[in-house]
Amino acid sequence: ISDAEAINRLLKRKREDATPQLIQARLTIYQRETKPLLKYYDEKGILQKINGVGSIEEIQERIRQGL
């Protein structure tokens, strides 16, 4: 999902520690430290990409299909 979608979803949870600034900081860490792993697993042929946009049920079905 996009950063904007992630921020929107996290803000809807109404957690005290989910301010736009803190969420953006976490996304920056993700981009720097975690996202590079996608290339590694893709090159190994073991990365499953799942579209995370849609209803919970739709996303769950996509995950099931990817397993």
mmCIF file of N, CA and C in Angstrom:
data_model
loop_
_atom_site.group_PDB
_atom_site.id
_atom_site.type_symbol
_atom_site.label_atom_id
_atom_site.label_comp_id
_atom_site.label_asym_id
_atom_site.label_seq_id
_atom_site.Cartn_x
_atom_site.Cartn_y
_atom_site.Cartn_z
ATOM 1 N N ILE A 1 0.850 -1.183 0.000
ATOM 2 C CA ILE A 1 0.000 0.000 0.000
ATOM 3 C C ILE A 1 0.891 1.241 0.000
ATOM 4 N N SER A 2 0.319 2.336 -0.368
ATOM 5 C CA SER A 2 1.075 3.592 -0.394
ATOM 6 C C SER A 2 1.278 4.113 1.024
ATOM 7 N N ASP A 3 2.247 5.012 1.166
ATOM 8 C CA ASP A 3 2.458 5.640 2.473
ATOM 9 C C ASP A 3 1.201 6.372 2.925
ATOM 10 N N ALA A 4 0.539 7.052 1.997
ATOM 11 C CA ALA A 4 -0.683 7.788 2.346
ATOM 12 C C ALA A 4 -1.761 6.840 2.871
ATOM 13 N N GLU A 5 -1.902 5.680 2.248
ATOM 14 C CA GLU A 5 -2.889 4.692 2.710
ATOM 15 C C GLU A 5 -2.510 4.158 4.087
ATOM 16 N N ALA A 6 -1.235 3.908 4.306
ATOM 17 C CA ALA A 6 -0.779 3.426 5.614
ATOM 18 C C ALA A 6 -1.062 4.465 6.697
ATOM 19 N N ILE A 7 -0.744 5.709 6.419
ATOM 20 C CA ILE A 7 -0.995 6.784 7.379
ATOM 21 C C ILE A 7 -2.488 6.876 7.682
ATOM 22 N N ASN A 8 -3.300 6.850 6.649
ATOM 23 C CA ASN A 8 -4.755 6.935 6.825
ATOM 24 C C ASN A 8 -5.270 5.796 7.698
ATOM 25 N N ARG A 9 -4.837 4.583 7.430
ATOM 26 C CA ARG A 9 -5.296 3.432 8.216
ATOM 27 C C ARG A 9 -4.849 3.545 9.669
ATOM 28 N N LEU A 10 -3.596 3.938 9.870
ATOM 29 C CA LEU A 10 -3.085 4.033 11.236
ATOM 30 C C LEU A 10 -3.763 5.148 12.021
ATOM 31 N N LEU A 11 -4.060 6.249 11.381
ATOM 32 C CA LEU A 11 -4.746 7.341 12.075
ATOM 33 C C LEU A 11 -6.168 6.943 12.470
ATOM 34 N N LYS A 12 -6.808 6.101 11.684
ATOM 35 C CA LYS A 12 -8.166 5.650 11.996
ATOM 36 C C LYS A 12 -8.209 4.798 13.261
ATOM 37 N N ARG A 13 -7.073 4.243 13.647
ATOM 38 C CA ARG A 13 -7.030 3.424 14.861
ATOM 39 C C ARG A 13 -7.105 4.272 16.124
ATOM 40 N N LYS A 14 -6.821 5.559 15.984
ATOM 41 C CA LYS A 14 -6.921 6.532 17.085
ATOM 42 C C LYS A 14 -6.069 6.158 18.290
ATOM 43 N N ARG A 15 -4.882 5.641 18.021
ATOM 44 C CA ARG A 15 -3.939 5.359 19.103
ATOM 45 C C ARG A 15 -3.197 6.631 19.468
ATOM 46 N N GLU A 16 -2.873 6.785 20.728
ATOM 47 C CA GLU A 16 -2.170 7.983 21.176
ATOM 48 C C GLU A 16 -0.793 8.108 20.550
ATOM 49 N N ASP A 17 -0.156 6.973 20.275
ATOM 50 C CA ASP A 17 1.193 7.013 19.702
ATOM 51 C C ASP A 17 1.182 7.013 18.175
ATOM 52 N N ALA A 18 0.035 7.262 17.572
ATOM 53 C CA ALA A 18 -0.072 7.243 16.107
ATOM 54 C C ALA A 18 -0.334 8.650 15.587
ATOM 55 N N THR A 19 0.621 9.530 15.825
ATOM 56 C CA THR A 19 0.518 10.872 15.260
ATOM 57 C C THR A 19 1.081 10.833 13.847
ATOM 58 N N PRO A 20 0.680 11.761 12.993
ATOM 59 C CA PRO A 20 1.241 11.776 11.632
ATOM 60 C C PRO A 20 2.772 11.828 11.629
ATOM 61 N N GLN A 21 3.360 12.559 12.563
ATOM 62 C CA GLN A 21 4.814 12.676 12.609
ATOM 63 C C GLN A 21 5.473 11.342 12.985
ATOM 64 N N LEU A 22 4.917 10.663 13.972
ATOM 65 C CA LEU A 22 5.492 9.366 14.369
ATOM 66 C C LEU A 22 5.289 8.306 13.297
ATOM 67 N N ILE A 23 4.146 8.329 12.667
ATOM 68 C CA ILE A 23 3.897 7.373 11.586
ATOM 69 C C ILE A 23 4.882 7.609 10.450
ATOM 70 N N GLN A 24 5.099 8.855 10.093
ATOM 71 C CA GLN A 24 6.046 9.171 9.018
ATOM 72 C C GLN A 24 7.455 8.725 9.396
ATOM 73 N N ALA A 25 7.827 8.902 10.648
ATOM 74 C CA ALA A 25 9.150 8.451 11.103
ATOM 75 C C ALA A 25 9.278 6.934 10.954
ATOM 76 N N ARG A 26 8.225 6.207 11.322
ATOM 77 C CA ARG A 26 8.254 4.745 11.171
ATOM 78 C C ARG A 26 8.329 4.334 9.704
ATOM 79 N N LEU A 27 7.617 5.050 8.859
ATOM 80 C CA LEU A 27 7.668 4.740 7.423
ATOM 81 C C LEU A 27 9.054 5.010 6.853
ATOM 82 N N THR A 28 9.716 6.046 7.340
ATOM 83 C CA THR A 28 11.076 6.351 6.893
ATOM 84 C C THR A 28 12.023 5.212 7.277
ATOM 85 N N ILE A 29 11.873 4.707 8.492
ATOM 86 C CA ILE A 29 12.692 3.571 8.930
ATOM 87 C C ILE A 29 12.392 2.351 8.067
ATOM 88 N N TYR A 30 11.124 2.108 7.779
ATOM 89 C CA TYR A 30 10.740 0.988 6.910
ATOM 90 C C TYR A 30 11.419 1.111 5.545
ATOM 91 N N GLN A 31 11.335 2.301 4.955
ATOM 92 C CA GLN A 31 11.917 2.517 3.628
ATOM 93 C C GLN A 31 13.425 2.253 3.643
ATOM 94 N N ARG A 32 14.084 2.653 4.710
ATOM 95 C CA ARG A 32 15.536 2.533 4.801
ATOM 96 C C ARG A 32 15.999 1.130 5.188
ATOM 97 N N GLU A 33 15.283 0.480 6.109
ATOM 98 C CA GLU A 33 15.800 -0.760 6.682
ATOM 99 C C GLU A 33 15.085 -2.031 6.235
ATOM 100 N N THR A 34 13.799 -1.949 6.002
ATOM 101 C CA THR A 34 13.027 -3.154 5.699
ATOM 102 C C THR A 34 12.764 -3.330 4.207
ATOM 103 N N LYS A 35 12.390 -2.268 3.531
ATOM 104 C CA LYS A 35 12.038 -2.368 2.112
ATOM 105 C C LYS A 35 13.143 -2.976 1.254
ATOM 106 N N PRO A 36 14.436 -2.707 1.537
ATOM 107 C CA PRO A 36 15.481 -3.348 0.721
ATOM 108 C C PRO A 36 15.434 -4.871 0.729
ATOM 109 N N LEU A 37 14.833 -5.456 1.753
ATOM 110 C CA LEU A 37 14.720 -6.915 1.796
ATOM 111 C C LEU A 37 13.813 -7.457 0.705
ATOM 112 N N LEU A 38 12.885 -6.638 0.223
ATOM 113 C CA LEU A 38 11.989 -7.095 -0.851
ATOM 114 C C LEU A 38 12.782 -7.524 -2.073
ATOM 115 N N LYS A 39 13.787 -6.743 -2.441
ATOM 116 C CA LYS A 39 14.625 -7.082 -3.604
ATOM 117 C C LYS A 39 15.349 -8.410 -3.364
ATOM 118 N N TYR A 40 15.890 -8.587 -2.172
ATOM 119 C CA TYR A 40 16.605 -9.816 -1.829
ATOM 120 C C TYR A 40 15.702 -11.039 -2.018
ATOM 121 N N TYR A 41 14.508 -10.991 -1.415
ATOM 122 C CA TYR A 41 13.604 -12.137 -1.511
ATOM 123 C C TYR A 41 13.052 -12.315 -2.921
ATOM 124 N N ASP A 42 12.872 -11.223 -3.643
ATOM 125 C CA ASP A 42 12.422 -11.310 -5.030
ATOM 126 C C ASP A 42 13.473 -12.013 -5.882
ATOM 127 N N GLU A 43 14.733 -11.665 -5.683
ATOM 128 C CA GLU A 43 15.819 -12.302 -6.438
ATOM 129 C C GLU A 43 15.933 -13.788 -6.116
ATOM 130 N N LYS A 44 15.557 -14.174 -4.909
ATOM 131 C CA LYS A 44 15.570 -15.588 -4.516
ATOM 132 C C LYS A 44 14.351 -16.331 -5.061
ATOM 133 N N GLY A 45 13.381 -15.566 -5.599
ATOM 134 C CA GLY A 45 12.183 -16.175 -6.152
ATOM 135 C C GLY A 45 11.165 -16.608 -5.107
ATOM 136 N N ILE A 46 11.269 -16.035 -3.915
ATOM 137 C CA ILE A 46 10.372 -16.464 -2.848
ATOM 138 C C ILE A 46 9.495 -15.321 -2.320
ATOM 139 N N LEU A 47 9.456 -14.223 -3.022
ATOM 140 C CA LEU A 47 8.641 -13.090 -2.598
ATOM 141 C C LEU A 47 7.248 -13.206 -3.194
ATOM 142 N N GLN A 48 6.241 -13.117 -2.350
ATOM 143 C CA GLN A 48 4.852 -13.076 -2.802
ATOM 144 C C GLN A 48 4.341 -11.659 -2.582
ATOM 145 N N LYS A 49 3.973 -10.974 -3.632
ATOM 146 C CA LYS A 49 3.431 -9.630 -3.504
ATOM 147 C C LYS A 49 1.911 -9.723 -3.447
ATOM 148 N N ILE A 50 1.344 -9.083 -2.433
ATOM 149 C CA ILE A 50 -0.101 -9.104 -2.216
ATOM 150 C C ILE A 50 -0.603 -7.669 -2.239
ATOM 151 N N ASN A 51 -1.619 -7.410 -3.047
ATOM 152 C CA ASN A 51 -2.239 -6.087 -3.084
ATOM 153 C C ASN A 51 -2.979 -5.887 -1.769
ATOM 154 N N GLY A 52 -2.577 -4.868 -0.991
ATOM 155 C CA GLY A 52 -3.165 -4.634 0.316
ATOM 156 C C GLY A 52 -4.281 -3.618 0.332
ATOM 157 N N VAL A 53 -4.812 -3.282 -0.831
ATOM 158 C CA VAL A 53 -5.904 -2.309 -0.908
ATOM 159 C C VAL A 53 -7.209 -3.064 -1.120
ATOM 160 N N GLY A 54 -8.193 -2.735 -0.324
ATOM 161 C CA GLY A 54 -9.503 -3.384 -0.434
ATOM 162 C C GLY A 54 -10.033 -3.707 0.944
ATOM 163 N N SER A 55 -11.093 -4.464 0.971
ATOM 164 C CA SER A 55 -11.684 -4.852 2.249
ATOM 165 C C SER A 55 -10.798 -5.914 2.910
ATOM 166 N N ILE A 56 -11.001 -6.098 4.185
ATOM 167 C CA ILE A 56 -10.245 -7.116 4.910
ATOM 168 C C ILE A 56 -10.461 -8.482 4.265
ATOM 169 N N GLU A 57 -11.692 -8.759 3.907
ATOM 170 C CA GLU A 57 -12.007 -10.058 3.296
ATOM 171 C C GLU A 57 -11.278 -10.238 1.964
ATOM 172 N N GLU A 58 -11.263 -9.191 1.142
ATOM 173 C CA GLU A 58 -10.581 -9.272 -0.156
ATOM 174 C C GLU A 58 -9.083 -9.512 0.036
ATOM 175 N N ILE A 59 -8.496 -8.814 0.969
ATOM 176 C CA ILE A 59 -7.060 -8.957 1.204
ATOM 177 C C ILE A 59 -6.762 -10.348 1.765
ATOM 178 N N GLN A 60 -7.588 -10.822 2.678
ATOM 179 C CA GLN A 60 -7.394 -12.165 3.219
ATOM 180 C C GLN A 60 -7.455 -13.219 2.110
ATOM 181 N N GLU A 61 -8.372 -13.062 1.189
ATOM 182 C CA GLU A 61 -8.488 -14.015 0.088
ATOM 183 C C GLU A 61 -7.232 -13.976 -0.787
ATOM 184 N N ARG A 62 -6.716 -12.797 -1.052
ATOM 185 C CA ARG A 62 -5.487 -12.689 -1.838
ATOM 186 C C ARG A 62 -4.325 -13.369 -1.131
ATOM 187 N N ILE A 63 -4.273 -13.218 0.178
ATOM 188 C CA ILE A 63 -3.207 -13.881 0.948
ATOM 189 C C ILE A 63 -3.358 -15.387 0.843
ATOM 190 N N ARG A 64 -4.570 -15.893 1.006
ATOM 191 C CA ARG A 64 -4.808 -17.347 0.879
ATOM 192 C C ARG A 64 -4.371 -17.851 -0.487
ATOM 193 N N GLN A 65 -4.707 -17.112 -1.540
ATOM 194 C CA GLN A 65 -4.348 -17.522 -2.889
ATOM 195 C C GLN A 65 -2.839 -17.519 -3.093
ATOM 196 N N GLY A 66 -2.156 -16.634 -2.374
ATOM 197 C CA GLY A 66 -0.702 -16.553 -2.520
ATOM 198 C C GLY A 66 0.069 -17.615 -1.767
ATOM 199 N N LEU A 67 -0.617 -18.308 -0.848
ATOM 200 C CA LEU A 67 0.072 -19.335 -0.051
ATOM 201 C C LEU A 67 0.246 -20.627 -0.807
#
